[in-house]
């Protein structure tokens, strides 16, 4: 049995399925995906359908893009509930979408992030997805945990979307976080400078290793660092697969926890 971790698939469904074949993933193994299943790539629909019917040996964690998707669906559902419209009505789904999108374009700050990447629009118009299906996916996301913990080879294993820290009290982070949950989903450099856990391996994504101005830059390869004081190994496995059209270095990465073997 092997335990694998991937992150930030971002609608790159074909690459994801190819990776499962490459690592010969079976029902004897375990897979943890550290969030961000949609946006940027062209196959968010396929990825969401896969999530809906995922195998029992797959653990899905929530990323910031997933949280934002669920938030957008909540906004749409509020109007459906207010008007008493049937959730399986595709025409109404399009109308409600356009209404809220118009509010975001008109400068309503509370709507500023609404479908920023056009994913919901594509689901509705290209795949005929109704509000009923959108809510099913949103409910699935709401049930996703933020952190996965285990002990492998006598080392604490922590998988999280962006970064892990025990407490924010007394810590002068570069960015401001409303809660630990916010750190788990949004931390970038702070994840490596202030985060960590004793005698642990922390595996995360969120910040592509393609970007030279970010701490985990590694020319598109998996980033690894080590905090000697905490005896903590950090991995960032977001190698920017969704940027494959703009960067030759972009790829999908997968790491095996037991032997730290990396597959691209």
Coordinates of N, CA and C in Angstrom, one line a residue, residues 2 4 10 27 43 76 84 92 99 101 142 147 156 170 189 209 219 224-225 237 250:
X2 N 0.5 2.2 -0.8 CA 1.2 3.5 -0.9 C 0.2 4.6 -0.7
X4 N -0.4 8.5 -1.6 CA 0.0 9.6 -2.6 C -0.6 10.9 -2.3
X10 N -6.7 22.0 -10.7 CA -7.2 23.2 -11.5 C -7.8 22.8 -12.9
X27 N -7.0 0.2 -5.5 CA -7.9 0.3 -4.3 C -7.1 -0.1 -3.1
X43 N -11.1 21.8 -17.8 CA -11.9 20.6 -17.5 C -12.4 20.5 -16.1
X76 N -25.9 32.4 -5.3 CA -27.0 32.1 -6.3 C -28.2 31.5 -5.6
X84 N -38.3 31.4 -4.8 CA -39.0 30.2 -4.9 C -38.9 29.4 -6.2
X92 N -33.6 29.5 -15.5 CA -33.5 30.3 -14.3 C -32.1 30.3 -13.8
X99 N -27.6 37.8 -13.4 CA -28.0 38.9 -12.5 C -26.8 39.2 -11.5
X101 N -23.7 38.2 -11.7 CA -22.5 38.6 -12.5 C -22.5 40.1 -12.8
X142 N -18.3 21.7 1.0 CA -18.5 22.1 2.4 C -18.1 20.9 3.3
X147 N -7.4 19.8 6.7 CA -6.2 19.2 7.1 C -6.3 17.7 7.2
X156 N 5.3 12.6 11.8 CA 3.9 13.2 11.7 C 3.8 13.7 10.3
X170 N 0.8 35.7 18.7 CA 2.2 36.1 18.9 C 3.1 35.9 17.7
X189 N 4.4 32.5 1.5 CA 5.7 32.5 2.2 C 5.6 32.2 3.7
X209 N 5.3 26.4 -8.0 CA 6.8 26.5 -8.0 C 7.4 27.1 -9.3
X219 N 11.8 26.2 -10.4 CA 11.7 25.9 -11.8 C 10.7 24.9 -12.2
X224 N 11.2 21.4 -1.9 CA 11.5 20.8 -0.6 C 12.4 21.7 0.2
X225 N 12.0 21.8 1.5 CA 12.9 22.5 2.4 C 12.9 21.8 3.8
X237 N 3.9 20.7 -3.7 CA 3.7 19.8 -4.9 C 2.9 20.5 -6.0
X250 N 5.7 23.8 -16.5 CA 4.5 23.5 -15.8 C 4.2 22.0 -15.9

